[in-house]
Coordinates of C-alpha atoms in Angstrom, one line a residue:
Chain A
M592 CA 11.7 -12.2 40.2
N593 CA 8.3 -12.9 41.6
M594 CA 6.1 -12.4 38.7
M595 CA 2.7 -13.6 41.0
K596 CA 3.3 -10.2 43.0
K597 CA 3.0 -8.2 39.7
Y598 CA 0.1 -9.9 38.8
I599 CA -2.0 -9.4 42.0
L600 CA -0.5 -5.5 42.5
P601 CA -3.8 -3.5 43.4
A602 CA -5.6 -2.4 40.4
A603 CA -6.0 1.1 41.2
A604 CA -2.1 1.6 41.7
L605 CA -1.4 -0.3 38.4
S606 CA -4.0 1.7 36.6
A607 CA -2.8 5.2 38.2
L608 CA 0.7 4.2 36.9
V609 CA -0.8 3.4 33.4
F610 CA -2.7 6.5 33.4
S611 CA -0.2 9.0 34.7
T612 CA 1.8 8.2 31.6
F613 CA -1.1 9.4 29.5
N614 CA -1.5 12.7 31.5
A615 CA 2.2 13.5 31.0
Q616 CA 1.3 13.0 26.9
A617 CA -1.4 15.5 26.9
Q618 CA -0.3 17.9 23.8
T619 CA 2.3 20.5 24.2
T620 CA 2.6 23.7 21.9
K621 CA 5.6 26.0 22.3
L622 CA 9.0 27.0 21.1
G623 CA 12.2 25.0 21.7
K624 CA 13.5 27.4 24.0
D625 CA 10.2 27.2 26.4
L626 CA 10.3 23.6 26.8
T627 CA 10.6 22.0 30.1
P628 CA 13.4 19.4 30.8
Q629 CA 10.7 16.9 31.2
E630 CA 9.1 17.9 27.8
R631 CA 12.5 17.6 26.4
V632 CA 12.9 14.0 27.7
Q633 CA 9.1 13.2 26.3
L634 CA 10.5 14.7 22.7
S635 CA 13.7 12.3 22.7
Q636 CA 11.6 9.4 23.5
M637 CA 9.5 10.1 20.5
A638 CA 12.3 10.4 18.2
P639 CA 15.2 8.5 19.7
G640 CA 18.6 9.7 18.5
S641 CA 17.3 12.7 16.7
P642 CA 18.6 16.1 16.9
P643 CA 16.7 18.1 19.9
P644 CA 14.7 21.3 18.9
K645 CA 16.4 24.7 18.2
D646 CA 15.3 27.8 20.3
D647 CA 13.1 29.2 17.8
E648 CA 11.6 25.9 16.2
L649 CA 7.8 25.4 16.9
V650 CA 7.4 22.2 18.8
H651 CA 3.9 20.5 18.9
I652 CA 3.3 17.3 20.7
P653 CA -0.2 16.1 19.2
P654 CA -2.8 14.5 21.3
T655 CA -3.1 10.8 21.4
M656 CA -6.0 8.8 21.0
D657 CA -6.2 8.4 24.8
D658 CA -6.5 12.2 25.1
L659 CA -9.3 12.0 22.6
D660 CA -11.2 9.4 24.7
A661 CA -10.5 11.6 27.7
S662 CA -11.5 15.0 26.3
D663 CA -14.8 16.5 26.4
L664 CA -15.4 16.5 22.6
H665 CA -18.8 15.7 21.4
P666 CA -19.4 11.9 21.0
K667 CA -20.1 12.5 17.3
M668 CA -16.6 14.5 16.7
K669 CA -15.0 11.6 18.6
E670 CA -16.5 9.3 16.3
A671 CA -15.3 11.0 13.3
I672 CA -11.9 11.7 14.5
R673 CA -11.6 7.7 15.2
R674 CA -13.0 7.0 11.6
G675 CA -10.1 9.3 10.5
Y676 CA -7.7 7.5 12.5
D677 CA -8.8 4.2 11.3
L678 CA -8.6 5.2 7.7
F679 CA -5.0 6.3 8.3
M680 CA -3.8 3.5 10.0
N681 CA -5.5 1.0 8.0
T682 CA -5.8 2.4 4.6
Q683 CA -5.7 -0.9 3.0
Q684 CA -9.4 -1.2 3.7
L685 CA -9.7 1.1 0.7
R686 CA -7.7 -1.5 -1.4
G687 CA -8.8 -1.5 -5.0
E688 CA -10.9 1.3 -4.7
Y689 CA -8.7 4.3 -3.8
V690 CA -5.4 2.4 -2.9
F691 CA -3.6 0.0 -5.4
N692 CA -0.3 -0.7 -3.4
N693 CA 0.6 -2.4 -0.1
M694 CA 0.6 1.0 1.8
N695 CA -1.2 2.6 4.7
C696 CA -0.7 6.1 5.5
A697 CA 1.2 5.1 8.6
S698 CA 3.5 3.0 6.5
C699 CA 5.5 6.3 5.9
H700 CA 3.9 8.5 8.7
M701 CA 5.1 6.3 11.5
G702 CA 3.6 6.5 14.8
E703 CA 0.3 7.6 13.8
G704 CA 1.3 10.6 11.9
R705 CA 2.4 12.5 15.2
L706 CA 6.3 11.9 15.3
P707 CA 8.8 14.5 14.4
F708 CA 11.2 13.3 11.7
A709 CA 8.7 10.7 10.5
G710 CA 6.5 12.7 8.1
P711 CA 4.0 14.3 11.1
V712 CA 0.8 15.2 9.3
W713 CA -0.6 17.8 11.4
P714 CA 1.6 20.5 9.9
A715 CA -0.4 20.4 6.8
A716 CA -3.6 21.5 8.8
V717 CA -1.7 24.6 9.9
T718 CA 0.0 25.6 6.7
L719 CA -2.6 25.0 4.1
P720 CA -4.3 26.5 1.9
G721 CA -0.8 27.0 0.7
F722 CA 1.3 27.3 -2.6
R723 CA 2.8 23.6 -3.4
G724 CA 5.5 23.8 -6.0
K725 CA 4.9 20.2 -7.2
N726 CA 1.4 21.2 -8.8
N727 CA 2.1 24.9 -9.1
H728 CA -1.0 26.1 -7.6
V729 CA -2.4 26.9 -4.2
N730 CA -3.8 23.7 -2.3
N731 CA -6.1 22.6 0.7
L732 CA -5.7 20.1 3.2
E733 CA -7.8 17.7 1.1
E734 CA -5.8 18.4 -1.7
R735 CA -2.4 17.8 -0.2
I736 CA -4.2 14.3 1.1
A737 CA -5.2 13.7 -2.5
G738 CA -1.4 14.0 -3.3
C739 CA -0.2 11.0 -1.2
F740 CA -3.2 8.8 -2.6
T741 CA -2.1 9.7 -6.1
Y742 CA 1.5 9.1 -5.8
S743 CA 2.4 7.3 -2.4
M744 CA -0.6 5.0 -2.5
N745 CA -0.5 4.7 -6.2
G746 CA -4.3 5.2 -6.2
K747 CA -6.8 7.8 -6.2
P748 CA -8.1 10.2 -3.8
L749 CA -11.1 9.9 -1.8
E750 CA -13.9 12.1 -3.1
Y751 CA -13.3 15.9 -1.8
G752 CA -16.1 16.5 0.8
S753 CA -17.0 12.8 1.4
D754 CA -17.4 11.3 4.7
D755 CA -14.2 9.5 4.6
M756 CA -12.4 12.4 3.2
L757 CA -13.7 14.8 5.9
A758 CA -12.9 12.1 8.7
L759 CA -9.2 11.6 7.5
S760 CA -8.6 15.5 7.2
L761 CA -10.3 15.9 10.4
Y762 CA -7.9 13.5 12.1
H763 CA -5.0 15.8 10.7
Q764 CA -6.8 18.9 12.2
W765 CA -7.3 17.4 15.4
L766 CA -3.7 16.5 15.9
A767 CA -2.8 20.0 15.2
T768 CA -5.0 21.1 18.0
D769 CA -3.9 24.4 19.8
V770 CA -1.3 25.3 17.1
P771 CA -2.0 28.7 15.2
M772 CA -2.7 28.8 11.7
F773 CA 0.2 29.8 9.4
P774 CA 2.9 29.8 12.1
K775 CA 5.8 31.9 11.5
N776 CA 8.5 29.8 13.0
K777 CA 10.2 26.7 11.5
I778 CA 8.4 23.4 12.7
Y779 CA 10.6 20.9 14.3
G780 CA 11.2 17.7 12.8
R781 CA 8.5 18.5 9.9
G782 CA 8.5 16.0 7.1
Y783 CA 11.8 14.3 6.8
P784 CA 14.3 16.7 7.2
R785 CA 17.1 16.5 4.7
L786 CA 20.2 15.0 5.7
P787 CA 23.5 16.8 5.0
D788 CA 25.0 15.6 1.8
P789 CA 26.9 12.3 2.1
E790 CA 30.8 12.4 2.4
K791 CA 31.2 9.6 -0.3
A792 CA 28.8 10.1 -3.5
A793 CA 25.9 7.8 -2.8
S794 CA 26.5 4.2 -4.3
A795 CA 23.6 1.8 -5.2
E796 CA 26.4 -1.0 -5.1
R797 CA 27.0 -0.3 -1.3
G798 CA 23.5 0.6 -0.7
K799 CA 22.5 -3.0 -1.7
L800 CA 24.9 -4.5 0.8
A801 CA 23.5 -2.2 3.6
Y802 CA 20.0 -3.0 2.5
T803 CA 20.7 -6.7 2.7
E804 CA 22.2 -6.3 6.1
N805 CA 19.5 -4.0 7.7
C806 CA 16.2 -4.3 5.9
A807 CA 15.9 -7.6 4.0
I808 CA 14.9 -9.3 6.9
C809 CA 11.5 -7.6 6.6
H810 CA 11.2 -6.1 3.1
Q811 CA 12.9 -8.9 1.5
E812 CA 15.7 -9.3 -1.0
N813 CA 13.3 -8.3 -4.0
G814 CA 11.8 -5.4 -2.2
A815 CA 8.3 -6.8 -2.2
G816 CA 7.8 -7.2 1.6
V817 CA 5.7 -9.9 3.3
V818 CA 1.8 -10.4 2.9
A819 CA 0.5 -13.1 4.8
N820 CA -3.2 -14.5 4.5
G821 CA -3.9 -11.2 2.4
E822 CA -2.6 -9.3 5.2
V823 CA 0.4 -6.9 4.5
I824 CA 3.0 -7.2 7.4
Y825 CA 6.0 -5.5 6.0
P826 CA 5.2 -3.1 3.0
A827 CA 6.8 -3.0 -0.5
V828 CA 9.8 -0.9 -1.1
W829 CA 9.8 -1.3 -4.8
G830 CA 7.7 -3.1 -7.4
D831 CA 4.1 -3.2 -8.2
D832 CA 3.1 -3.1 -4.5
S833 CA 5.1 0.2 -3.8
Y834 CA 4.8 3.8 -4.2
N835 CA 5.0 5.2 -7.7
W836 CA 7.5 7.3 -9.4
G837 CA 5.8 10.5 -8.9
A838 CA 5.7 9.9 -5.0
G839 CA 7.8 12.2 -2.7
I840 CA 9.7 9.5 -1.3
S841 CA 10.9 8.5 -4.5
R842 CA 13.4 11.5 -4.2
L843 CA 16.7 10.4 -3.0
F844 CA 16.9 12.9 -0.3
T845 CA 13.5 12.1 1.2
L846 CA 14.1 8.2 1.3
A847 CA 17.6 8.8 2.7
S848 CA 16.0 10.9 5.6
F849 CA 13.2 8.7 6.2
T850 CA 15.3 5.7 6.3
M851 CA 17.8 7.5 8.7
H852 CA 15.0 8.7 11.0
N853 CA 12.7 5.6 10.8
M854 CA 14.4 2.5 10.0
P855 CA 15.1 -0.5 10.6
L856 CA 11.8 -0.5 12.5
G857 CA 12.1 0.2 16.1
Q858 CA 15.5 1.6 15.7
P859 CA 15.6 5.1 14.3
N860 CA 19.0 6.9 13.8
S861 CA 20.8 3.4 13.7
V862 CA 22.3 3.2 10.5
T863 CA 24.9 5.8 9.4
A864 CA 23.9 9.0 7.0
Q865 CA 26.3 7.4 4.5
E866 CA 24.4 4.1 4.6
A867 CA 21.0 5.9 4.3
W868 CA 22.0 7.7 1.3
D869 CA 23.5 4.5 -0.4
I870 CA 20.3 2.6 0.6
A871 CA 18.1 5.3 -1.1
Q872 CA 20.3 5.2 -4.0
Y873 CA 19.6 1.5 -4.1
I874 CA 16.0 1.4 -3.4
N875 CA 15.0 4.3 -5.8
S876 CA 17.1 2.9 -8.6
Q877 CA 14.6 -0.2 -8.7
E878 CA 11.3 -0.1 -10.9
R879 CA 8.0 0.9 -9.6
P880 CA 4.6 2.0 -11.1
Q881 CA 4.4 4.5 -13.6
D882 CA 4.5 8.3 -12.6
P883 CA 0.8 9.5 -13.2
R884 CA 2.1 12.6 -14.9
Y885 CA 3.8 10.2 -17.6
T886 CA 3.6 11.8 -20.8
G887 CA 4.6 8.3 -22.7
N888 CA 8.4 9.0 -22.6
A889 CA 10.1 9.1 -19.2
Q890 CA 12.9 11.3 -20.2
E891 CA 10.6 13.8 -21.5
T892 CA 8.4 13.7 -18.3
R893 CA 11.5 14.0 -16.3
A894 CA 12.6 17.1 -18.1
K895 CA 9.1 18.4 -17.8
Y896 CA 9.0 18.1 -13.9
L897 CA 12.8 18.4 -13.5
D898 CA 13.1 21.4 -11.3
T899 CA 10.1 20.9 -9.3
F900 CA 10.8 17.2 -8.5
H901 CA 12.7 14.7 -10.9
K902 CA 16.1 16.4 -10.4
H903 CA 16.0 14.5 -7.0
T904 CA 14.9 11.0 -8.5
L905 CA 16.4 8.6 -10.7
Y906 CA 13.3 8.2 -13.1
G907 CA 14.0 8.7 -16.8
V908 CA 17.7 8.3 -15.8
E909 CA 19.6 5.3 -17.6
V910 CA 20.7 2.7 -14.8
D911 CA 22.3 -0.5 -16.0
G912 CA 21.6 0.3 -19.5
K913 CA 17.8 0.7 -18.9
V914 CA 15.9 4.0 -18.5
L915 CA 14.2 3.8 -15.1
G916 CA 10.4 4.3 -15.5
Q917 CA 10.4 3.6 -19.4
H918 CA 7.5 1.3 -19.2
D919 CA 3.5 1.2 -19.2
N920 CA 3.4 -0.6 -15.7
L921 CA 0.7 1.2 -13.5
G922 CA 0.9 -1.5 -10.8
H923 CA -2.5 -2.8 -9.8
K924 CA -4.5 0.4 -11.0
D925 CA -5.9 0.8 -14.6
F926 CA -5.8 4.4 -14.9
L927 CA -2.4 6.7 -14.9
M928 CA -4.0 10.1 -13.4
P929 CA -7.1 10.4 -11.4
D930 CA -9.8 12.4 -12.8
S931 CA -10.2 14.5 -10.0
I932 CA -6.5 15.9 -9.9
R933 CA -6.7 18.9 -11.6
P934 CA -5.1 22.5 -11.8
R935 CA -6.8 25.5 -10.3
D936 CA -7.3 28.9 -11.3
F937 CA -7.8 32.0 -9.0
S938 CA -7.3 34.7 -11.7
G939 CA -11.0 35.1 -11.7
K940 CA -10.8 34.9 -15.4
K941 CA -12.0 31.2 -15.6
P942 CA -14.3 30.6 -18.4
Chain B
M133 CA 17.1 11.4 28.0
S134 CA 19.4 10.6 24.9
F135 CA 19.8 12.1 21.6
V136 CA 22.9 9.9 21.0
S137 CA 22.8 7.3 18.2
F138 CA 24.2 3.8 18.6
P139 CA 24.7 2.1 15.5
R140 CA 24.4 -1.5 15.8
K141 CA 25.6 -4.3 13.2
T142 CA 25.3 -7.8 13.9
L143 CA 25.7 -10.9 12.0
G144 CA 24.2 -9.1 9.0
W145 CA 25.4 -11.5 6.3
M146 CA 24.5 -14.5 8.0
L147 CA 20.8 -13.1 8.8
A148 CA 20.5 -12.2 5.2
I149 CA 21.2 -15.5 4.0
L150 CA 18.7 -16.9 6.6
S151 CA 16.1 -14.3 5.6
L152 CA 15.7 -15.8 1.9
S153 CA 13.9 -18.8 3.7
I154 CA 11.2 -16.3 5.1
S155 CA 9.5 -16.4 1.6
S156 CA 8.4 -20.2 2.3
Y157 CA 7.0 -19.6 5.7
S158 CA 3.4 -20.2 4.9
A159 CA 4.0 -23.6 3.6
L160 CA 6.2 -24.8 6.5
A161 CA 3.7 -26.6 8.4
A162 CA 2.8 -28.6 5.4
E163 CA 6.3 -29.1 4.5
L164 CA 7.4 -31.2 7.8
D165 CA 8.7 -34.2 7.2
A166 CA 6.4 -37.1 8.5
E167 CA 9.5 -39.4 9.3
A168 CA 11.4 -36.4 11.1
V169 CA 8.3 -35.8 13.1
K170 CA 8.2 -39.5 14.1
R171 CA 11.8 -39.7 15.2
G172 CA 11.6 -36.5 17.0
K173 CA 8.6 -37.6 19.0
A174 CA 11.1 -40.3 20.6
S175 CA 13.8 -38.0 21.3
A176 CA 11.4 -35.4 22.7
A177 CA 11.0 -37.7 25.7
I178 CA 13.8 -36.1 27.8
C179 CA 12.3 -32.6 27.0
A180 CA 8.8 -33.4 28.2
S181 CA 9.5 -33.1 31.7
C182 CA 9.5 -29.4 31.3
H183 CA 8.2 -28.6 28.0
Q184 CA 5.3 -31.1 28.7
A185 CA 4.4 -34.3 26.6
D186 CA 1.9 -32.1 24.5
G187 CA 4.6 -29.1 24.1
S188 CA 2.6 -26.5 26.0
G189 CA 5.3 -25.8 28.6
M190 CA 4.2 -24.5 32.0
N191 CA 3.6 -21.0 33.6
I192 CA 5.5 -21.2 37.1
P193 CA 4.9 -17.5 38.8
G194 CA 7.8 -16.7 40.7
G195 CA 9.8 -19.5 39.3
E196 CA 11.4 -20.2 35.8
S197 CA 8.7 -20.9 33.6
W198 CA 8.7 -23.4 30.6
P199 CA 8.0 -22.0 27.2
R200 CA 5.3 -23.8 25.0
L201 CA 7.1 -25.2 22.0
A202 CA 4.0 -26.7 20.4
G203 CA 3.0 -25.2 17.0
L204 CA 6.4 -22.7 16.9
N205 CA 8.1 -22.7 13.6
R206 CA 10.5 -25.5 13.0
D207 CA 13.6 -23.4 12.2
Y208 CA 13.2 -20.8 14.9
L209 CA 13.3 -23.7 17.5
V210 CA 16.3 -25.3 15.8
A211 CA 18.0 -21.5 16.0
Q212 CA 17.0 -21.3 19.6
V213 CA 18.4 -24.5 20.8
N214 CA 21.8 -23.5 18.8
A215 CA 21.5 -20.1 20.5
F216 CA 21.7 -21.9 24.1
K217 CA 24.6 -23.9 22.6
E218 CA 26.7 -21.2 21.7
G219 CA 25.8 -18.6 24.6
S220 CA 23.6 -16.1 22.9
R221 CA 21.1 -17.2 25.1
S222 CA 21.6 -18.6 28.7
S223 CA 19.5 -20.6 31.1
P224 CA 20.9 -23.0 33.7
T225 CA 18.1 -25.1 33.1
M226 CA 17.9 -25.3 29.4
T227 CA 21.7 -25.0 28.4
P228 CA 22.6 -28.4 29.4
F229 CA 19.7 -30.0 27.4
A230 CA 20.7 -28.0 24.1
G231 CA 24.1 -29.9 24.0
M232 CA 22.2 -33.5 24.3
L233 CA 21.1 -33.6 20.7
N234 CA 23.0 -33.8 17.4
P235 CA 21.9 -31.7 14.4
Q236 CA 19.7 -34.3 13.1
Q237 CA 18.1 -35.0 16.5
L238 CA 17.6 -31.4 16.7
L239 CA 16.0 -31.0 13.4
D240 CA 13.7 -34.0 13.9
V241 CA 12.7 -32.8 17.6
S242 CA 11.9 -29.4 16.1
S243 CA 9.9 -30.8 13.6
Y244 CA 7.9 -32.8 16.1
Y245 CA 7.3 -29.6 18.2
A246 CA 6.3 -27.8 15.3
S247 CA 3.8 -30.2 14.2
L248 CA 1.8 -30.3 17.6
P249 CA -1.3 -28.5 18.0
T250 CA -1.6 -25.6 20.4
K251 CA -4.0 -25.5 23.3
P252 CA -5.4 -22.5 25.2
I253 CA -3.2 -22.1 28.6
T254 CA -4.6 -20.9 31.9
V255 CA -3.7 -17.5 32.5
P256 CA -3.5 -16.1 36.1
N257 CA -6.5 -13.5 36.8
T258 CA -5.6 -10.3 35.8
D259 CA -7.2 -6.8 36.1
P260 CA -9.0 -5.6 33.0
A261 CA -7.2 -2.3 33.1
V262 CA -4.1 -3.9 32.9
M263 CA -5.1 -6.3 30.2
E264 CA -6.4 -3.3 28.3
H265 CA -3.1 -1.7 28.4
G266 CA -1.3 -5.2 27.3
K267 CA -3.6 -5.1 24.5
K268 CA -2.6 -1.5 23.4
L269 CA 1.0 -2.3 23.6
A270 CA 0.7 -5.6 21.6
L271 CA -1.5 -4.1 18.7
E272 CA -0.9 -0.3 18.8
G273 CA 2.3 0.2 20.9
D274 CA 3.2 3.2 22.5
W275 CA 4.8 5.6 19.9
D276 CA 5.5 8.3 22.6
R277 CA 7.8 5.9 24.0
Y278 CA 8.8 4.3 20.8
I279 CA 7.3 1.1 21.5
V280 CA 6.5 -0.2 18.3
S281 CA 3.4 -2.6 18.3
C282 CA 4.4 -6.4 18.7
S283 CA 2.1 -7.0 16.1
S284 CA 4.4 -4.9 13.4
C285 CA 7.0 -7.6 13.6
H286 CA 5.4 -10.7 15.1
G287 CA 2.3 -10.5 12.5
P288 CA -1.4 -10.2 12.6
N289 CA -2.5 -11.4 16.0
N290 CA 1.0 -12.0 17.0
Q291 CA 1.0 -15.5 15.3
G292 CA 4.5 -15.2 14.0
V293 CA 6.2 -14.5 10.7
G294 CA 8.5 -17.0 9.1
V295 CA 11.7 -18.0 11.0
E296 CA 12.7 -14.9 12.4
F297 CA 9.7 -13.6 14.2
P298 CA 8.2 -16.3 16.6
G299 CA 4.7 -16.4 17.4
I300 CA 3.9 -15.1 20.8
A301 CA 0.3 -15.3 21.4
G302 CA -0.7 -18.1 23.8
Q303 CA 3.0 -18.4 24.8
Q304 CA 3.3 -19.0 28.8
P305 CA 2.9 -15.6 30.5
S306 CA 5.9 -15.8 32.9
Y307 CA 8.1 -17.2 29.9
I308 CA 7.3 -13.9 27.9
A309 CA 8.0 -11.9 30.9
Q310 CA 11.1 -13.6 31.5
Q311 CA 12.4 -13.1 28.0
L312 CA 11.6 -9.5 28.0
E313 CA 13.5 -9.1 31.2
A314 CA 16.3 -11.3 29.7
W315 CA 17.0 -8.8 26.8
Q316 CA 16.9 -6.1 29.4
K317 CA 19.6 -7.8 31.3
G318 CA 21.6 -8.4 28.0
V319 CA 21.3 -12.3 28.9
R320 CA 19.4 -12.9 25.6
K321 CA 21.0 -11.3 22.7
N322 CA 20.4 -13.5 19.9
D323 CA 18.0 -11.3 18.1
P324 CA 18.5 -10.5 14.5
Q325 CA 20.0 -6.7 14.3
N326 CA 18.8 -6.3 17.9
L327 CA 15.5 -5.9 16.8
M328 CA 13.9 -7.4 19.9
G329 CA 16.2 -5.9 22.3
A330 CA 15.6 -2.5 21.1
I331 CA 11.9 -2.9 21.9
A332 CA 12.5 -4.6 25.1
E333 CA 14.8 -1.9 26.7
R334 CA 11.8 0.7 26.5
L335 CA 9.4 -1.4 28.4
N336 CA 8.7 -1.0 32.1
S337 CA 7.8 -3.5 34.5
H338 CA 4.2 -2.6 34.3
D339 CA 4.3 -3.0 30.5
I340 CA 6.0 -6.4 31.0
A341 CA 3.1 -7.8 33.3
A342 CA 0.4 -6.2 31.1
V343 CA 1.6 -7.4 27.6
S344 CA 2.7 -10.7 29.0
A345 CA -0.7 -11.4 30.5
W346 CA -2.6 -10.2 27.4
L347 CA -0.6 -12.0 24.9
A348 CA -0.6 -15.3 26.8
A349 CA -4.4 -15.2 27.0
Q350 CA -4.7 -15.0 23.1
P351 CA -5.1 -17.9 20.9
A352 CA -2.1 -19.6 19.2
Q353 CA -3.2 -20.7 15.8

């Protein structure tokens, strides 16, 4: 293998090769049935091993940051989108102020929030304002993002309308470039699509073994992940540095799907569905910071939000003689529910 | 194109046990046993013809390059020599030397190399556009091809994390390229859970040239 030859390849030839990949990645928005073979290949590379789109599913391949550079958007617009991207990828810069655990948005919304089956974030920009069962009112995009700050980041949302909140939501909206508002078709790979029920009832005991085998090398046996010199390397999957009991991913079906389609890092769809359910059962039966909606009693809180949420979690359930979530541990923050999270009223009868 | 999934299971339990040692990674340099380092220095004489007296290795474009061993994690080094012995790595040049050390000598030599300071290495002149592409792969990856950034696993600035994830910044460029190709060819298969193999197989030759050159030009701490 002659390495020297590679190094002295004419610059033009090499950059042409490099940039031709970028061109191929410019955004696509169409129904599954209209995809070209090339676009299908492109999708299969973005979500290796995941099922291909159905004919009537809406497929959107969002623009990349290289597409942004190459676009003719106003420089100030590019700057704001880049700021949003930076906040999304490195949300730890808000640590201690808005973020109180080891997460970045990208820790769960893998691949810059662009990939199917990895919690792509652009759908929120085209489906909101919309009703959410979780808080039982009509939400806008900022409020949806606020939800992940409150629960997934165990923190508090950036102020609505602030520069950073605008930049972060703009990043979501820009990813959705060219997608029509309120699309009627089902969105391909939205969220973490639910897996079929497991053949055998999920078992935390089997899950522990599978976790040790597939996950512990990075997330560690104690679930705390790895932090070196103050930088998070592998995020925590339970404990004080992880998501709280109100986070979407504390639902077993969500974590099972996240795991199946995204982990171990770099190898989506490599564990079996049974293993994914078992691992989810194991991880989500470990302790984590309190649900911000806590009433003072976990069983009562569970009952209060049972239908809209907790029937899918183990919160308030007795496991190994202890009721999960029955504690006053808020993780690293000193408040339960952020002040800015409140109900809305569109009845026109507000005092 | 492939929507098929290949479940992979490797050495799970053994690795799980190994991974317990990761928690002690930050302290490792300080923990090196001074006596072992001294003994290792003597045994390392036979290694120096290739890996050099200062442990920097050598870049041999077009030939087989010798990796820098200086400053790498001790237990990672031990594991690699054992991998040559048992065949999950293979190199006609290196394999015979792997068999020359008994376990104590191996630990000593590895302690010695782990204790050595690193020096910047000379990187062949590379086009800035290529360097830029290498930097992007190393720090951001290319998710459209599911190439996870190298630093996601190899840690901030690609300096390595614990025993399992070696530092790759400041490694000899041709050696980096050779290893990525070794994974592609299935000649190197000692990585836990195929973590590295899965990434290597998605890289094309331009990616490999770019990321190797960029990583090599970064300082190893």
